[in-house]
Amino acid sequence: LDLKAEMHALEERLGDASLSPAEHDAVLARYSEVQDRFRLSDGYQIELKVATVLRGLGFDPDAQQQLTDHLSGGWQMRLALAKLLLSQPDLLLLDEPTNHLDLEARNWLEEYLVAYPHSVIVVSHDRYFLDAVVTHIADLSLRTITEYHTNYTKYLEERDARLERLREAKRRQDEEIQRVEEFISRFRYQATKAAQVQSRIKMLEKVERIEVPPERKRIHFQFPAATKSGRMVLELQHARKAYGSKVVLDRVDLHVERGDRIALVGHNGAGKSTLMRLLSGEEQPDAGARIEGHQMVMQYFAQDEATRLDPALTVYETMSADSPHTMVPAIRNILGGFLFSGDDIYKKAGVLSGGERTRLAVARMLLRP
């Protein structure tokens, strides 16, 4: 950008008729040098590259002109990702990059990273994203990194096969160790066998014990049974929602019946979260009606639910503060199902990782049918 500014300044000077021939030649030589450096630094491509990355991550032309302090948290994250991608480092470290992306932006990022000319290390829970992007998996367990030269799906197969071999080797080693220990305890006090006993003791001390990773814990839970609702669960009739002059939803009719499972899809800013807030009753429609069905009991897990937890409360206090009296005895069982065991329940919500906070926020939903 400095080179671009200098080029414009030099162009103006070259248009100055009062320059002497010597000065004109000097400015022209400098202009040629600056222009070459600008071209070699890909300066002519800057605006195209910026527009391509921003458009890929969902910023339309109007959003590209917005001041950054007007952006929501999710869009701030996208902007940080765009800056990172445009700087084209030799090593790109991405920790959960798809968390704030809609499907279109996620698909674009997949293609961008597949074509990225340098190294990328990515942490992600999105197995489809990993399958599309990565060529190596580094598995962290037992304080060790094991590398697999494959994508995520194949890694699962190879890891399971490796664990099976490891368990079999561990079983054989345990049998051998038990046999040696039985020999030692049987002949420990016989003078004629002393040398053999000592050699076996030394052999045992040298054995490198095979470690097998513990079985991976899985979250297990079920929603408590609710009283049966009417056939119609929720209805919107001609619902309208606007923020100032911006109309987000207009004349929306929506009929939800018992047992329906509905996914809302659409690009960022289409109004999905607004519609969810109308359905949950957190916001009321400006026009039209929201009608709840007979005996309908609702729980709403918001986009930012995990960040709404009180950081000063412990895991157990977070649950008990919201719990009906009848559910208090079940709190520890619910937390155990979400992998909060032992002293974990006394951790403050403020020190939990992002994944742990989300698990706690979901666990809290199980306190009411």
XYZ file of C-alpha atoms in Angstrom:
369
model
C 0.000 0.000 0.000
C 2.966 2.308 0.683
C 4.372 1.498 -2.767
C 0.955 2.233 -4.312
C 0.806 5.625 -2.573
C 4.364 6.424 -3.733
C 3.478 5.459 -7.319
C 0.524 7.886 -7.298
C 2.738 10.663 -5.863
C 5.412 10.024 -8.532
C 2.761 10.060 -11.298
C 1.674 13.525 -10.168
C 5.296 14.755 -10.141
C 5.868 13.380 -13.656
C 2.941 15.516 -14.822
C 4.612 18.653 -13.445
C 5.835 20.705 -16.470
C 8.293 22.714 -14.335
C 10.572 19.654 -13.723
C 14.026 19.882 -15.331
C 15.027 17.037 -17.693
C 17.467 15.649 -15.067
C 14.800 15.710 -12.320
C 12.268 14.165 -14.708
C 14.685 11.294 -15.512
C 15.389 10.705 -11.793
C 11.649 10.609 -10.950
C 11.020 8.310 -13.951
C 13.789 5.912 -12.825
C 12.341 5.848 -9.287
C 8.837 5.315 -10.714
C 10.059 2.337 -12.758
C 11.739 0.812 -9.683
C 8.642 1.284 -7.458
C 6.321 -0.072 -10.148
C 8.468 -3.218 -10.533
C 8.465 -3.819 -6.770
C 4.691 -3.277 -6.667
C 4.164 -5.755 -9.515
C 6.491 -8.395 -7.993
C 4.653 -8.059 -4.644
C 1.420 -8.902 -6.500
C 0.159 -5.379 -5.818
C -2.141 -5.336 -8.859
C -3.913 -8.434 -7.487
C -4.537 -7.083 -3.940
C -8.058 -5.815 -4.484
C -9.085 -8.908 -6.442
C -7.663 -11.239 -3.744
C -9.330 -9.292 -0.920
C -12.669 -9.276 -2.742
C -12.396 -13.026 -3.523
C -11.685 -14.036 0.099
C -14.293 -11.692 1.588
C -16.925 -12.832 -0.903
C -16.027 -16.486 -0.236
C -16.511 -15.972 3.512
C -19.921 -14.371 2.940
C -19.225 -10.611 2.962
C -21.396 -9.033 0.250
C -20.242 -5.712 -1.326
C -22.233 -3.647 1.220
C -20.790 -5.593 4.182
C -17.265 -5.024 2.804
C -17.733 -1.262 3.315
C -19.058 -1.602 6.904
C -17.062 -0.432 9.925
C -15.728 -3.434 11.825
C -17.185 -2.380 15.202
C -20.677 -2.832 13.683
C -20.017 -6.557 13.050
C -21.388 -9.324 15.296
C -19.017 -11.750 17.031
C -19.425 -14.378 14.301
C -18.598 -11.888 11.531
C -15.585 -10.576 13.528
C -14.296 -14.185 13.572
C -14.769 -14.419 9.793
C -12.894 -11.173 9.298
C -9.984 -12.441 11.438
C -9.931 -15.613 9.302
C -9.968 -13.541 6.070
C -6.953 -11.471 7.275
C -5.086 -14.670 8.095
C -5.785 -16.296 4.716
C -4.748 -13.153 2.812
C -1.406 -12.935 4.636
C -0.577 -16.396 3.121
C 1.819 -17.580 5.888
C 4.083 -20.611 5.364
C 2.248 -22.353 8.208
C -1.452 -21.780 8.847
C -2.693 -22.891 12.312
C -6.496 -23.071 12.389
C -8.310 -23.954 15.633
C -11.956 -24.847 14.824
C -12.154 -22.491 11.790
C -15.638 -23.677 10.704
C -17.446 -22.858 13.986
C -18.844 -19.529 12.751
C -19.287 -20.398 9.089
C -22.478 -21.275 7.229
C -22.460 -24.125 4.687
C -21.526 -21.971 1.689
C -18.588 -20.327 3.478
C -17.447 -23.689 4.877
C -17.481 -25.246 1.402
C -15.527 -22.268 0.035
C -12.931 -22.597 2.837
C -12.551 -26.317 2.025
C -11.692 -25.514 -1.606
C -9.379 -22.662 -0.568
C -7.392 -24.863 1.847
C -7.153 -27.772 -0.611
C -5.491 -25.368 -3.079
C -3.407 -23.575 -0.373
C 0.265 -23.677 -1.453
C 1.777 -23.980 2.063
C 1.329 -26.066 5.238
C -1.897 -26.145 7.255
C -2.542 -27.606 10.727
C -6.231 -27.681 11.624
C -8.180 -28.667 14.747
C -11.778 -29.527 13.890
C -14.723 -31.684 14.997
C -16.185 -31.544 11.495
C -15.295 -34.946 9.985
C -16.567 -34.042 6.488
C -14.393 -30.910 6.482
C -11.382 -32.976 7.616
C -12.007 -35.610 4.936
C -12.070 -32.916 2.249
C -9.008 -30.962 3.440
C -6.372 -33.031 5.292
C -3.805 -35.553 4.078
C -2.307 -36.426 7.499
C -3.864 -37.007 10.931
C -1.871 -36.482 14.140
C -3.606 -38.398 16.953
C -2.838 -37.238 20.505
C -3.259 -39.889 23.206
C -1.185 -41.186 26.143
C 1.055 -38.072 25.918
C 2.149 -39.256 22.448
C 1.483 -38.147 18.876
C 0.850 -40.915 16.357
C 0.796 -39.845 12.721
C -1.415 -41.360 10.024
C -0.865 -40.503 6.341
C -4.510 -40.466 5.354
C -7.794 -38.589 5.690
C -10.135 -38.782 8.696
C -12.367 -41.710 7.652
C -9.396 -43.948 6.760
C -7.640 -42.819 9.970
C -10.542 -44.217 12.047
C -10.111 -47.623 10.375
C -6.319 -47.614 10.791
C -6.519 -46.398 14.409
C -8.985 -49.139 15.387
C -6.822 -51.804 13.724
C -3.715 -50.444 15.487
C -5.496 -50.420 18.871
C -6.595 -54.007 18.341
C -2.977 -55.036 17.641
C -1.837 -53.070 20.702
C -4.422 -54.760 22.960
C -3.406 -58.196 21.676
C 0.308 -57.421 22.310
C -0.593 -56.119 25.797
C -2.581 -59.307 26.545
C 0.377 -61.516 25.507
C 2.819 -59.370 27.506
C 0.609 -59.542 30.624
C 0.443 -63.343 30.334
C 4.231 -63.561 30.029
C 4.791 -61.186 32.985
C 2.339 -63.208 35.109
C 4.173 -66.445 34.235
C 7.540 -64.912 35.235
C 6.133 -63.464 38.471
C 4.686 -66.865 39.402
C 8.113 -68.472 38.837
C 9.777 -65.797 41.050
C 7.304 -66.162 43.925
C 7.458 -69.972 43.721
C 11.249 -70.359 43.810
C 12.310 -67.113 45.572
C 13.542 -68.939 48.711
C 15.192 -71.967 47.064
C 18.981 -71.631 47.055
C 19.329 -73.863 43.968
C 17.136 -71.508 41.907
C 18.546 -68.191 43.216
C 20.450 -67.325 40.024
C 17.411 -68.018 37.799
C 15.157 -65.987 40.103
C 17.562 -63.012 40.036
C 17.865 -63.094 36.227
C 14.082 -63.101 35.873
C 13.727 -60.197 38.333
C 16.223 -58.191 36.247
C 14.398 -59.191 33.069
C 11.095 -57.920 34.511
C 12.684 -54.594 35.459
C 13.810 -54.088 31.853
C 10.448 -54.876 30.271
C 8.824 -51.844 28.650
C 5.192 -52.143 29.621
C 2.801 -51.682 26.714
C 0.284 -48.909 27.372
C -3.152 -49.105 25.799
C -5.254 -45.917 25.578
C -8.426 -46.156 27.674
C -11.695 -46.669 25.812
C -12.940 -43.303 24.550
C -15.771 -42.022 26.694
C -18.987 -41.304 24.866
C -21.682 -38.864 25.871
C -24.917 -40.713 26.609
C -28.261 -39.155 27.510
C -31.904 -39.066 26.623
C -34.387 -36.265 26.998
C -36.840 -36.946 29.831
C -40.306 -37.879 28.583
C -42.700 -34.931 28.318
C -46.485 -35.010 28.560
C -48.003 -35.577 25.136
C -48.745 -32.304 23.367
C -51.547 -31.585 20.923
C -51.052 -32.470 17.256
C -50.184 -28.851 16.398
C -47.111 -27.811 18.415
C -46.405 -24.286 17.178
C -47.685 -21.955 14.495
C -46.685 -18.635 12.979
C -49.339 -16.773 10.985
C -48.291 -13.912 8.639
C -45.360 -13.134 10.986
C -43.275 -10.061 10.203
C -40.024 -8.927 11.844
C -38.011 -5.829 11.033
C -35.134 -4.001 12.725
C -35.559 -0.325 11.851
C -35.918 -0.114 8.077
C -34.459 -3.606 7.494
C -37.233 -6.185 7.037
C -35.845 -9.627 7.920
C -39.022 -11.746 7.733
C -42.282 -10.874 6.018
C -45.631 -12.721 6.026
C -44.117 -15.986 7.277
C -46.549 -18.889 7.752
C -45.147 -21.886 9.615
C -47.014 -24.910 10.956
C -45.120 -27.413 13.185
C -46.759 -30.721 14.103
C -45.835 -33.169 16.847
C -42.857 -35.298 15.711
C -41.703 -32.941 12.930
C -37.935 -32.496 12.565
C -37.081 -29.356 10.645
C -33.699 -27.927 9.619
C -33.451 -24.223 8.805
C -30.826 -23.624 6.133
C -29.779 -20.427 4.387
C -26.823 -18.088 4.088
C -25.752 -15.836 6.959
C -28.087 -12.913 7.450
C -31.067 -14.670 5.827
C -32.959 -14.516 9.147
C -32.542 -18.061 10.553
C -31.660 -16.926 14.097
C -34.393 -14.258 14.004
C -36.927 -16.943 13.076
C -35.650 -19.136 15.935
C -36.067 -16.254 18.403
C -39.650 -15.725 17.168
C -40.391 -19.444 17.557
C -38.887 -19.498 21.061
C -40.873 -16.437 22.146
C -37.677 -14.505 22.992
C -38.872 -11.891 20.499
C -42.391 -11.098 19.364
C -43.366 -10.580 15.709
C -44.069 -6.949 14.702
C -47.193 -8.193 12.928
C -48.990 -11.526 12.638
C -49.297 -14.123 15.401
C -47.366 -16.852 17.222
C -49.641 -19.635 18.520
C -48.499 -22.383 20.929
C -50.112 -25.833 20.778
C -51.913 -27.565 23.651
C -49.569 -28.735 26.494
C -46.467 -27.734 24.498
C -43.296 -27.458 26.631
C -40.319 -25.861 24.866
C -36.560 -25.576 25.393
C -34.444 -23.115 23.410
C -30.709 -23.650 22.865
C -29.451 -20.337 21.481
C -26.509 -19.820 19.107
C -24.537 -18.266 21.975
C -25.981 -20.507 24.719
C -22.569 -21.594 26.024
C -21.461 -17.973 26.521
C -24.570 -17.228 28.606
C -23.391 -19.429 31.494
C -22.471 -17.553 34.698
C -18.645 -17.895 34.871
C -18.665 -17.563 38.697
C -20.825 -20.681 39.264
C -19.397 -24.207 39.398
C -20.598 -26.916 37.025
C -22.845 -28.382 39.764
C -24.182 -24.945 40.815
C -25.005 -24.117 37.177
C -27.223 -27.204 37.067
C -28.788 -26.886 40.526
C -29.636 -23.183 40.050
C -32.001 -24.111 37.190
C -33.251 -27.416 38.512
C -36.719 -28.319 39.787
C -36.505 -29.980 43.250
C -37.525 -33.356 41.856
C -34.501 -33.412 39.506
C -31.791 -32.487 42.061
C -30.969 -36.176 42.848
C -30.441 -36.814 39.107
C -27.978 -33.933 38.532
C -24.834 -36.014 39.130
C -26.097 -38.755 36.779
C -26.812 -36.205 34.039
C -23.372 -34.610 34.489
C -21.749 -38.067 34.378
C -23.516 -38.723 31.067
C -21.891 -35.527 29.732
C -18.419 -36.645 30.930
C -18.285 -34.395 34.036
C -17.102 -36.836 36.712
C -15.321 -36.633 40.087
C -13.957 -33.180 40.899
C -14.953 -31.828 37.447
C -18.316 -30.804 38.916
C -16.568 -28.254 41.177
C -14.857 -26.454 38.267
C -16.055 -22.907 37.667
C -17.897 -22.441 34.363
C -15.430 -19.625 33.543
C -12.455 -22.050 33.275
C -14.190 -24.628 31.058
C -13.107 -25.078 27.444
C -15.530 -24.114 24.668
C -16.580 -27.744 24.157
C -17.107 -28.303 27.899
C -19.259 -25.169 28.158
C -21.431 -26.364 25.277
C -21.808 -29.802 26.927
C -22.858 -28.128 30.192
C -25.370 -25.907 28.375
C -26.929 -28.980 26.714
C -26.938 -30.905 30.027
C -28.908 -28.041 31.582
C -31.700 -28.683 29.068
C -32.279 -32.168 30.496
C -33.545 -30.853 33.833
C -37.059 -30.287 32.476
C -39.045 -32.588 30.215
